[in-house]
PDB file of C-alpha atoms in Angstrom:
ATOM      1  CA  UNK A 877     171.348  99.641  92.663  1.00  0.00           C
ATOM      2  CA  UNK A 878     167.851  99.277  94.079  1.00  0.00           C
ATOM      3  CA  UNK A 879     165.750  96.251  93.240  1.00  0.00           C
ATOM      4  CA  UNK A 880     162.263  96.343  92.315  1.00  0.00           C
ATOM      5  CA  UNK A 881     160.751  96.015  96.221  1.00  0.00           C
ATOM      6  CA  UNK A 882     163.066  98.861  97.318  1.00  0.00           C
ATOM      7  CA  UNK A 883     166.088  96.878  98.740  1.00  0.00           C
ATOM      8  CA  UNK A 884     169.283  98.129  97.719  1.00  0.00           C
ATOM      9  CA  UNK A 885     171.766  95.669  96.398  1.00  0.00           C
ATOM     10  CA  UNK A 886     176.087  95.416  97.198  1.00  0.00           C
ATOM     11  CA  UNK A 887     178.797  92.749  96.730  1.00  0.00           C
ATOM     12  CA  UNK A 888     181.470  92.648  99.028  1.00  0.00           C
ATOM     13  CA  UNK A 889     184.657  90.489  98.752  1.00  0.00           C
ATOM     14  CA  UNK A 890     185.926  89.006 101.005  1.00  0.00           C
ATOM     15  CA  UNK A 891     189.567  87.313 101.940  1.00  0.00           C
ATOM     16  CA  UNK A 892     190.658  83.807 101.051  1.00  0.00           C
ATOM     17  CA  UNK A 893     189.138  82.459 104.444  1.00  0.00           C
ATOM     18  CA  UNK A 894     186.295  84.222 104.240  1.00  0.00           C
ATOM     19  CA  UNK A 895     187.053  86.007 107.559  1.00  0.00           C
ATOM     20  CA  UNK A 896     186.982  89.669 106.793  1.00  0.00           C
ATOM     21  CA  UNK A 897     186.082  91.675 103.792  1.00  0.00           C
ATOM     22  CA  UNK A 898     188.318  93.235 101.978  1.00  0.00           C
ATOM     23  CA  UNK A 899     186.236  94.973  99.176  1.00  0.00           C
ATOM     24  CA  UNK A 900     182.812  96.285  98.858  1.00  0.00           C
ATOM     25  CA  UNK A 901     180.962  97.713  96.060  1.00  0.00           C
ATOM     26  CA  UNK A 902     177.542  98.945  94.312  1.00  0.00           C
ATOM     27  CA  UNK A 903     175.676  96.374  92.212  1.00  0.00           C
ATOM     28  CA  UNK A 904     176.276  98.340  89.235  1.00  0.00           C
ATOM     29  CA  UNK A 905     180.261  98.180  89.788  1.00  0.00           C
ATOM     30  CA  UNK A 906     179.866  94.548  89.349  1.00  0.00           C
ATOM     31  CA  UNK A 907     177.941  94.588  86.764  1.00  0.00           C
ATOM     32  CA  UNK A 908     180.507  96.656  84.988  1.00  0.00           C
ATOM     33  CA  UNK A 909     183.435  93.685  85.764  1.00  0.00           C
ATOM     34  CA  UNK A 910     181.091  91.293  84.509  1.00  0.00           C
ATOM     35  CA  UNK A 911     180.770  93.441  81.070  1.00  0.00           C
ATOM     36  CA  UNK A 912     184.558  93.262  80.853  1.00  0.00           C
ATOM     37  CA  UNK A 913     184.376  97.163  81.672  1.00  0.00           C
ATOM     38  CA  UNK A 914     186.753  97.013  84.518  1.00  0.00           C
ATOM     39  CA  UNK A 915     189.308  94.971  86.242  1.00  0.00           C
ATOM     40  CA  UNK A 916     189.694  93.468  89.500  1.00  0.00           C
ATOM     41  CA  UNK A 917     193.590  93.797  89.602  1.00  0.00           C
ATOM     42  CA  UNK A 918     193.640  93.340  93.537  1.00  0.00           C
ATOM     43  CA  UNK A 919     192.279  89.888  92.971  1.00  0.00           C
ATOM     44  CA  UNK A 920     193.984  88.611  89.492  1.00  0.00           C
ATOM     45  CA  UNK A 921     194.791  84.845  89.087  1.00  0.00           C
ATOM     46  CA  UNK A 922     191.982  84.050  92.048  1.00  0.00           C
ATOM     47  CA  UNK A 923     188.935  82.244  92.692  1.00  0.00           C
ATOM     48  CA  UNK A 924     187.436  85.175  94.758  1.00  0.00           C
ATOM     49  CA  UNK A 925     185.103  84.404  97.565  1.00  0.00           C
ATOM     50  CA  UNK A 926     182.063  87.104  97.359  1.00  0.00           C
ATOM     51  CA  UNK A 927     178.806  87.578  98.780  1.00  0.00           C
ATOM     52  CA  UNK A 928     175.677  89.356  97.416  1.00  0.00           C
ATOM     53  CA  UNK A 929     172.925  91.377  99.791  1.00  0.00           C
ATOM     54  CA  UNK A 930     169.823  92.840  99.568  1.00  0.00           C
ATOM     55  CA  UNK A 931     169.605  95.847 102.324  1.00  0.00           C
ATOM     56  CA  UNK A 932     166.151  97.071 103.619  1.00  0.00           C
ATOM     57  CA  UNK A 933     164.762  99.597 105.801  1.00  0.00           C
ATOM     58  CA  UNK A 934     166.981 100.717 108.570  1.00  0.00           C
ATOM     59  CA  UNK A 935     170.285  99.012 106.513  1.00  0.00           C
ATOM     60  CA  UNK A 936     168.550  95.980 107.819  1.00  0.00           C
ATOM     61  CA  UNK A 937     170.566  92.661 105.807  1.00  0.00           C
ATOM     62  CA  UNK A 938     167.268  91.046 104.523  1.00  0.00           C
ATOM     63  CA  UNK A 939     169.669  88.005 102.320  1.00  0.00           C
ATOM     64  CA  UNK A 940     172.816  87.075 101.274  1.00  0.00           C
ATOM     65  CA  UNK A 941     174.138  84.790  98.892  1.00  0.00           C
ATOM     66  CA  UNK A 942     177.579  83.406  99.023  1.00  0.00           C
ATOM     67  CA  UNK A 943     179.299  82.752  95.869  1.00  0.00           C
ATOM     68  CA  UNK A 944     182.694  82.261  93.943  1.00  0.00           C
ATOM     69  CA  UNK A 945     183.792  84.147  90.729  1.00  0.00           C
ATOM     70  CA  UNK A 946     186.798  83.439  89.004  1.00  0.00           C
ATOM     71  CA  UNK A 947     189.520  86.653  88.045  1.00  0.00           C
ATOM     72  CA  UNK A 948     192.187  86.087  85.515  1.00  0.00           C
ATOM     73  CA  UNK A 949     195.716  86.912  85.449  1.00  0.00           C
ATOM     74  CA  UNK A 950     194.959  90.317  83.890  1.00  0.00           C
ATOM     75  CA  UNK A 951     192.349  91.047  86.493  1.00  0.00           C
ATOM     76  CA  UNK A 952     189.196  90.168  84.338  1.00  0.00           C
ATOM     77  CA  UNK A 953     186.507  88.162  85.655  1.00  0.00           C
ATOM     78  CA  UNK A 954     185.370  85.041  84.011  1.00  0.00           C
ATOM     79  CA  UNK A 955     182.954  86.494  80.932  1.00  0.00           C
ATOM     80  CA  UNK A 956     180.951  82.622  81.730  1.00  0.00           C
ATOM     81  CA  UNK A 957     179.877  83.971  85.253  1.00  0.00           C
ATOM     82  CA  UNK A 958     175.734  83.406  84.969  1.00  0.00           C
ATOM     83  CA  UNK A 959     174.669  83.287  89.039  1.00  0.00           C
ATOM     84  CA  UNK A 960     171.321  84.620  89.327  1.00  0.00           C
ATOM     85  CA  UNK A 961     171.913  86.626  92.188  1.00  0.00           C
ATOM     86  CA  UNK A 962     168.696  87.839  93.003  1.00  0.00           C
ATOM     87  CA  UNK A 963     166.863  84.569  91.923  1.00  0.00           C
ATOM     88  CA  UNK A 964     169.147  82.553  94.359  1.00  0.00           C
ATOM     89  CA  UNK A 965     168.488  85.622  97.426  1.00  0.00           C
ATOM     90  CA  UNK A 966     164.865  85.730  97.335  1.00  0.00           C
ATOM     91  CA  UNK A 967     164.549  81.417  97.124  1.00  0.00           C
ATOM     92  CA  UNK A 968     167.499  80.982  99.554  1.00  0.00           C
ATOM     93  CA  UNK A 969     167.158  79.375 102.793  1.00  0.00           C
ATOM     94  CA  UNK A 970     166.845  80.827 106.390  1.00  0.00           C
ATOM     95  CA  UNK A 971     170.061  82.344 108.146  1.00  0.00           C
ATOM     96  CA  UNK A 972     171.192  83.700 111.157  1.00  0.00           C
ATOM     97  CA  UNK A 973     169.418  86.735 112.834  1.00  0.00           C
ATOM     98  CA  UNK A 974     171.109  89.900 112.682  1.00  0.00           C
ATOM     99  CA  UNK A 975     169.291  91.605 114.818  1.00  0.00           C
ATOM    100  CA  UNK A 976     166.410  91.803 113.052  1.00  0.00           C
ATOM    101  CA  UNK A 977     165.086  88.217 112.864  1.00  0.00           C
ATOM    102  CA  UNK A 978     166.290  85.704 110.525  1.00  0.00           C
ATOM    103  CA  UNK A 979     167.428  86.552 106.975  1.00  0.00           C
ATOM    104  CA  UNK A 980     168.048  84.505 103.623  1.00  0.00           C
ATOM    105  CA  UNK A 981     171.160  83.112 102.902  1.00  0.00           C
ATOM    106  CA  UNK A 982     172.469  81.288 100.251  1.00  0.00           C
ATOM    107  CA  UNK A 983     175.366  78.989 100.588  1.00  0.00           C
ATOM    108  CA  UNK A 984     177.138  75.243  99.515  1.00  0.00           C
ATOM    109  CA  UNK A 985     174.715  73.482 101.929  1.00  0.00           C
ATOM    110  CA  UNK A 986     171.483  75.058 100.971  1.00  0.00           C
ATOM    111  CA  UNK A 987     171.568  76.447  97.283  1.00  0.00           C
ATOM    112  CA  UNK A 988     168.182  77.102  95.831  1.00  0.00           C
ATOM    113  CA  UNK A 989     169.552  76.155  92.349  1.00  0.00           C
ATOM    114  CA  UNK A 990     171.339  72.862  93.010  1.00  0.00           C
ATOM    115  CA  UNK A 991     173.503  72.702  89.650  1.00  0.00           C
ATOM    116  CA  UNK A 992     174.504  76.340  91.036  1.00  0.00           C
ATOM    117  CA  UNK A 993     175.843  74.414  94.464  1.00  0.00           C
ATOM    118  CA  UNK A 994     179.946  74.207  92.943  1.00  0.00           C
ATOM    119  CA  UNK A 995     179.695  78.158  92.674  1.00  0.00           C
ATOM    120  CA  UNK A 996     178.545  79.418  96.811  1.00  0.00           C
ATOM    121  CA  UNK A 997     180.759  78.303  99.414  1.00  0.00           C
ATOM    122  CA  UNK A 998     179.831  77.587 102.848  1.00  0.00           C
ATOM    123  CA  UNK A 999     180.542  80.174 105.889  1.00  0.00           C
ATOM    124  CA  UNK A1000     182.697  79.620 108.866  1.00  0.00           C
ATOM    125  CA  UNK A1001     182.058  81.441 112.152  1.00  0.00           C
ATOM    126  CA  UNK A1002     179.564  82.174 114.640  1.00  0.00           C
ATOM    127  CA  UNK A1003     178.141  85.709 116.032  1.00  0.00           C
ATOM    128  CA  UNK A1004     180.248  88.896 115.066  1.00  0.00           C
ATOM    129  CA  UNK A1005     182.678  86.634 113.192  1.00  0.00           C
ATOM    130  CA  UNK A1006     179.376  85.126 110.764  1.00  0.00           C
ATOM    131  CA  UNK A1007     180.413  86.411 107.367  1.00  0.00           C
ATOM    132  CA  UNK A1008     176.985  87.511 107.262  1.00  0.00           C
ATOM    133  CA  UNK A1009     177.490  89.657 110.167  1.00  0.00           C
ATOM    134  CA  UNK A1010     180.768  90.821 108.752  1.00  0.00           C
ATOM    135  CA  UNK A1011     178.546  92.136 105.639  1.00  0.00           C
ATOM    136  CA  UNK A1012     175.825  93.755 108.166  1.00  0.00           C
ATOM    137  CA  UNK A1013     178.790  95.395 110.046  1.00  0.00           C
ATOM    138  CA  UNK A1014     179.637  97.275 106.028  1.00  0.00           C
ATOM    139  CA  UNK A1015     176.047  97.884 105.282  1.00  0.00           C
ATOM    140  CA  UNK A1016     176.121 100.129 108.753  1.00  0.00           C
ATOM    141  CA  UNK A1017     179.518 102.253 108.013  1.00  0.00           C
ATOM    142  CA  UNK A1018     177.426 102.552 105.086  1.00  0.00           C
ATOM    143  CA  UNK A1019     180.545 104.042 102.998  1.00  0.00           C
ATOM    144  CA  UNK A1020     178.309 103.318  99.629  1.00  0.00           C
ATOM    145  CA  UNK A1021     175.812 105.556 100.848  1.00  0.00           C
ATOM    146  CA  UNK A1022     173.217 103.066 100.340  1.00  0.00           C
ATOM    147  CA  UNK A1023     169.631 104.474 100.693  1.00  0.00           C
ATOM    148  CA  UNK A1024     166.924 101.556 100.655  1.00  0.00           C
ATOM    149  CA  UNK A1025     163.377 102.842  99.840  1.00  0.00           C
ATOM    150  CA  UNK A1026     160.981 102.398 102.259  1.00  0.00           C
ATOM    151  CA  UNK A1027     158.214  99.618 101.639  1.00  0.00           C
ATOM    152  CA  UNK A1028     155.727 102.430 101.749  1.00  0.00           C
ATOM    153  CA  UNK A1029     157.349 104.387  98.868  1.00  0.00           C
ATOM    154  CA  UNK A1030     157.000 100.754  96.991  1.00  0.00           C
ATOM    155  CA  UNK A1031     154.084 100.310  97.935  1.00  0.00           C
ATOM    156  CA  UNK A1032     152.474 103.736  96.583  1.00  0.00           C
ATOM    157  CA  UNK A1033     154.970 103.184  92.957  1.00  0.00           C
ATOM    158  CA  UNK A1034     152.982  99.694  92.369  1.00  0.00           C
ATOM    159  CA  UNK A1035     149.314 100.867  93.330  1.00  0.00           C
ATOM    160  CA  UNK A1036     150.186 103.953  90.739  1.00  0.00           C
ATOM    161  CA  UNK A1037     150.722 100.864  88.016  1.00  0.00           C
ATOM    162  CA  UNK A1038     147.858  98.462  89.269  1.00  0.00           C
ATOM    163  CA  UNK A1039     145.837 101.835  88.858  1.00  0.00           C
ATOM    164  CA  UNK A1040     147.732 102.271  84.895  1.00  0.00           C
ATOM    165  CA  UNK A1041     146.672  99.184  83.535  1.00  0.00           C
ATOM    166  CA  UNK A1042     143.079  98.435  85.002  1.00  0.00           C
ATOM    167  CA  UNK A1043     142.433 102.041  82.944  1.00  0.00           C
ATOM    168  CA  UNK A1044     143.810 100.384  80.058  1.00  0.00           C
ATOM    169  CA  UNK A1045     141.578  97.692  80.212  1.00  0.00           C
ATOM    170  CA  UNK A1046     138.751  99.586  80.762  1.00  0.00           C
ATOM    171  CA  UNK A1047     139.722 101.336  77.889  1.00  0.00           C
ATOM    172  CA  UNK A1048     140.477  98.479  75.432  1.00  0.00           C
ATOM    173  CA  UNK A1049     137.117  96.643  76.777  1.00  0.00           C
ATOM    174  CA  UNK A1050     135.238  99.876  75.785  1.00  0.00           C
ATOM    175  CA  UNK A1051     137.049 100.090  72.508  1.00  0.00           C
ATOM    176  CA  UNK A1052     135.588  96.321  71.912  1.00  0.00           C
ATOM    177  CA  UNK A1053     131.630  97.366  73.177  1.00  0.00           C
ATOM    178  CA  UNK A1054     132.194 100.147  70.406  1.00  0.00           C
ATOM    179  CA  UNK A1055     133.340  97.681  67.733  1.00  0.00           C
ATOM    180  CA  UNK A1056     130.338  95.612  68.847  1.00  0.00           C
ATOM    181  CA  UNK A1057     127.569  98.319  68.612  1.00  0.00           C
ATOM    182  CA  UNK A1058     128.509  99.240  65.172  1.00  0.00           C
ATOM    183  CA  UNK A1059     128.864  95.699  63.720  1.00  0.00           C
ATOM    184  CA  UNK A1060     126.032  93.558  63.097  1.00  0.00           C
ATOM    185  CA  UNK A1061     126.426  91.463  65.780  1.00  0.00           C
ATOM    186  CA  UNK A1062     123.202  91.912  67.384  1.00  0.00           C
ATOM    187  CA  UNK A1063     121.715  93.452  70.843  1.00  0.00           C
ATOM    188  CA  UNK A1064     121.815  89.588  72.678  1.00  0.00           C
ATOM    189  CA  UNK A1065     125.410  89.625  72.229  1.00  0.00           C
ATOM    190  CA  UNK A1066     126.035  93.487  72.886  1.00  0.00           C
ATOM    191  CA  UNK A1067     124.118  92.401  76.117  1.00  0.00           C
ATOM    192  CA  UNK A1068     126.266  89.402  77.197  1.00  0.00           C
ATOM    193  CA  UNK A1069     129.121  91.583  76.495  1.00  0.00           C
ATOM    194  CA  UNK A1070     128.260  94.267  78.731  1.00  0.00           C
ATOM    195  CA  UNK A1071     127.724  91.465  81.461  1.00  0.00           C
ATOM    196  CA  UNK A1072     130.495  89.909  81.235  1.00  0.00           C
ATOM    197  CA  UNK A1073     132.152  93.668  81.250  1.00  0.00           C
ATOM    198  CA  UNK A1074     130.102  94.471  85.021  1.00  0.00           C
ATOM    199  CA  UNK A1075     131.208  91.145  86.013  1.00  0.00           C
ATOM    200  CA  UNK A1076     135.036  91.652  85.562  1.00  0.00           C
ATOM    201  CA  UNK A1077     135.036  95.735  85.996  1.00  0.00           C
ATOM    202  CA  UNK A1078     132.555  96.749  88.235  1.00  0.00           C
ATOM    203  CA  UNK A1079     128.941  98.419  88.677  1.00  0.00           C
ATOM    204  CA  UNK A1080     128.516 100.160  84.982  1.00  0.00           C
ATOM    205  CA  UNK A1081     131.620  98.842  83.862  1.00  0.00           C
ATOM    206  CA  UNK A1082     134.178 100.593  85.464  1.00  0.00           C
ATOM    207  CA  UNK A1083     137.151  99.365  87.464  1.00  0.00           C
ATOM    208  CA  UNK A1084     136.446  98.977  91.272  1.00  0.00           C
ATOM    209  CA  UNK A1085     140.109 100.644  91.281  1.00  0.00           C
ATOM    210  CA  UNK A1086     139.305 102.262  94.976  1.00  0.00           C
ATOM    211  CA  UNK A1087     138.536  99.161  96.504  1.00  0.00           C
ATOM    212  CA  UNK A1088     141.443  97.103  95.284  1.00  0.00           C
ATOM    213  CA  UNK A1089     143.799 100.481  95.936  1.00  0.00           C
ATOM    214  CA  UNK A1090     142.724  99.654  99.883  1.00  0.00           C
ATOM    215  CA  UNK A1091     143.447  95.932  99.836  1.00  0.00           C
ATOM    216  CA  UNK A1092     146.453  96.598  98.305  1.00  0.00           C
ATOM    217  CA  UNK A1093     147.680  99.391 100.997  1.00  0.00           C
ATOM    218  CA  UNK A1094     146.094  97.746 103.646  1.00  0.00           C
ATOM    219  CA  UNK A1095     148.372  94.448 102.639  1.00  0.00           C
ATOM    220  CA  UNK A1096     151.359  96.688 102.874  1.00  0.00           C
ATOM    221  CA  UNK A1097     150.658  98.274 105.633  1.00  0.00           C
ATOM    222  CA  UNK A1098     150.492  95.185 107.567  1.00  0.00           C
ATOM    223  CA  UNK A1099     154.210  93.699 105.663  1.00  0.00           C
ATOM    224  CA  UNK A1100     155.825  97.186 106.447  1.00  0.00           C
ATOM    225  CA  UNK A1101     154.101  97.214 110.694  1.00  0.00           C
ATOM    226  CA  UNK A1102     155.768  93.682 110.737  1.00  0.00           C
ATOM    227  CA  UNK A1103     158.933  94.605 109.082  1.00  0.00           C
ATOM    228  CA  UNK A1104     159.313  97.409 111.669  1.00  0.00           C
ATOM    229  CA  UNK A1105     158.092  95.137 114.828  1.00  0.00           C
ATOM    230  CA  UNK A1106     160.629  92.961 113.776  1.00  0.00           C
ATOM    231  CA  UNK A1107     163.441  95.468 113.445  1.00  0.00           C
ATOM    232  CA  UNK A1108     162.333  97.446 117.069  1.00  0.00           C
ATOM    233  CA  UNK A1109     162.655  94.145 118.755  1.00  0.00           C
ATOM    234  CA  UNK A1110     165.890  94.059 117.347  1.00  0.00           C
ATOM    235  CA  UNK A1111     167.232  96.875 118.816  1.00  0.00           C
ATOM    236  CA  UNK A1112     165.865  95.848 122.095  1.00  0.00           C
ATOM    237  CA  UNK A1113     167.515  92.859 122.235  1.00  0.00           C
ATOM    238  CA  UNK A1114     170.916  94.803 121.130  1.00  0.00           C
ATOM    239  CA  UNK A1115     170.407  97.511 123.645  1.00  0.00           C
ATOM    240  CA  UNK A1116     169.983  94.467 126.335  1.00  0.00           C
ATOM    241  CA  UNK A1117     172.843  93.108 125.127  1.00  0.00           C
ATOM    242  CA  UNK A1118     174.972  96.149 125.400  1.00  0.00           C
ATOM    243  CA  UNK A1119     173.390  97.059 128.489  1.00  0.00           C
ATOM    244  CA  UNK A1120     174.944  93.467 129.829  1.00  0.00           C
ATOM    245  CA  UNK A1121     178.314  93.988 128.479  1.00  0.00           C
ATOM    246  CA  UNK A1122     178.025  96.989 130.083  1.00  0.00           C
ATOM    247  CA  UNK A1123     177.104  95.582 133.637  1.00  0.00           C
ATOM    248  CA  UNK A1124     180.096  92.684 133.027  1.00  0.00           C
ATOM    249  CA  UNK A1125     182.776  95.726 132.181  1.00  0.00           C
ATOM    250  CA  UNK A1126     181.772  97.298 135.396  1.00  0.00           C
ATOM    251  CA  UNK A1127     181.502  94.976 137.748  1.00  0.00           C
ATOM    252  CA  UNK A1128     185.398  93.915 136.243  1.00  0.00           C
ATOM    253  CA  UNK A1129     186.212  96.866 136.744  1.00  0.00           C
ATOM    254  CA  UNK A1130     184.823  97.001 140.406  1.00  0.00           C
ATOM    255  CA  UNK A1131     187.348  93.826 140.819  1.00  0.00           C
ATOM    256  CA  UNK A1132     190.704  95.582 139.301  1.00  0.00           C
ATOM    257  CA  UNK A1133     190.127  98.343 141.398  1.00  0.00           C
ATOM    258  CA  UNK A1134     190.183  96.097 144.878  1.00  0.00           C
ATOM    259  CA  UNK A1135     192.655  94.423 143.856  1.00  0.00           C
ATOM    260  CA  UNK A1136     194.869  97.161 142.642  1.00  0.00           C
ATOM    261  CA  UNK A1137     193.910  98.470 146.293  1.00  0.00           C
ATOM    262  CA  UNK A1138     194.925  95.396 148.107  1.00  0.00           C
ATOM    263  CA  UNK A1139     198.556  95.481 145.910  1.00  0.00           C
ATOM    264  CA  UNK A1140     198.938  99.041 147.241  1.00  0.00           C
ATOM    265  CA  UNK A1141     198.207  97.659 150.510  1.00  0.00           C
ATOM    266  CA  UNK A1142     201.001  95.094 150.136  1.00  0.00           C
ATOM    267  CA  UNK A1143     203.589  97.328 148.413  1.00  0.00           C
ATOM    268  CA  UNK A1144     203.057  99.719 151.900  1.00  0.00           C
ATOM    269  CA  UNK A1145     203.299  96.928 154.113  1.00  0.00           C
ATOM    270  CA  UNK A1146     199.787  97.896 155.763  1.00  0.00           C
ATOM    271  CA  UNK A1147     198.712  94.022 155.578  1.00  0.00           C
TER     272      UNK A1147
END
């Protein structure tokens, strides 16, 4: 499922440690266990440990919320479960950096819905064993075949309905001047109206749409050049750090070749 900025939404489920996943799944497929449409079989008679994501551009983790849902013996889940997901993921607090700068997570020591704090649990782990990395490690296989929209496409989809409904004032505030003219109102007050119309619309009372179409891009266009400075520098970073592992397996392997040389030297008697 894709959310209204373009991120694409997943749960995952993980084990009873919360050290590996051991399910993932659309939004939607969710959904459908919350409905009562499905069963969770896999997971019956358990207090499941989950965790919610938003994915952007480049399968980049943007937030995560960590939270508990309760199956039943037949493999329902509980029909009471009433997180707000999203709410909680776009108020939660900062988490680790995936690569890509910090993201939003959600957990038992910073829940943006306190009376909600019972319901997320609290991660264990550091680096590649961070159950938020463990979620960033799915989002990459990518088996779902997630396909976040890009910020730009967003961007376009929301200046088409900024551009919708400043035409339909401009055509409700005409229908009013019309009313107006053929009433008995009176040409002071057709006059004031017609200010007050320049003064909200525009020169001649229409919509400066043009002007606030440019802001708006131009606002974008600055969110999506600083979404994608952040994700390039994290790449760099990885490639250093792969570069470095890299360097460290060589220069071990430099080592177990001398001394597999010096061994042969002692198994020949040469030393």
């Amino acid at each position: 499922m894709t959310s209204q900025d373009g991120a694409e939404e997943l749960i995952v489920l993980f084990d009873p440690q919360g050290s590996k996943i051991d399910l993932e799944m659309r939004f939607d497929q969710f959904n459908a266990l919350l409905a009562q449409k499905a069963t969770l079989g896999s997971h019956a008679a358990s207090t499941v440990k989950a965790g919610y994501a938003q994915v952007g551009a480049g399968l980049a983790v943007r937030a995560v919320v960590l939270f508990l849902f309760k199956v039943n013996e037949s493999g329902y889940v509980d029909p009471a479960f009433n997180l707000p997901l999203d709410y909680m993921a776009q108020n939660a607090g900062s988490g680790p950096d995936l690569g890509n700068g910090e993201i939003r997570m959600a957990s038992r020591s910073q829940c943006p819905v306190p009376w909600h704090g019972i319901n997320v649990w609290e991660p264990q782990g550091e680096g590649n064993a961070h159950p938020a990395m463990l979620i960033q490690k799915v989002v990459w296989r990518n088996r779902l075949g997630l396909k976040p929209v890009p910020m730009k496409a967003v961007a376009s989809e929301v200046a088409q309905e900024a551009l919708k409904a400043a035409a339909a004032q401009r055509v409700e505030a005409g229908v009013r001047l019309d009313r107006a003219a053929n009433g008995s109102i009176g040409r002071a007050r057709l006059q004031a109206i017609d200010k007050t119309l320049t003064a909200t619309f525009g020169d001649a009372g229409r919509v400066n749409v043009g002007q606030h179409a440019n802001q708006h891009r131009e606002q974008v266009a600055e969110q999506f050049r600083s979404e994608m400075e952040r994700q390039q520098q994290g790449y760099l970073e990885q490639i250093k750090g792969c570069r470095e592992e890299i360097q460290k397996l060589k220069a071990a392997l430099r080592h177990e070749k001398e001394r597999n040389r010096r061994l042969q030297q002692l198994l020949r008697g040469d030393v």
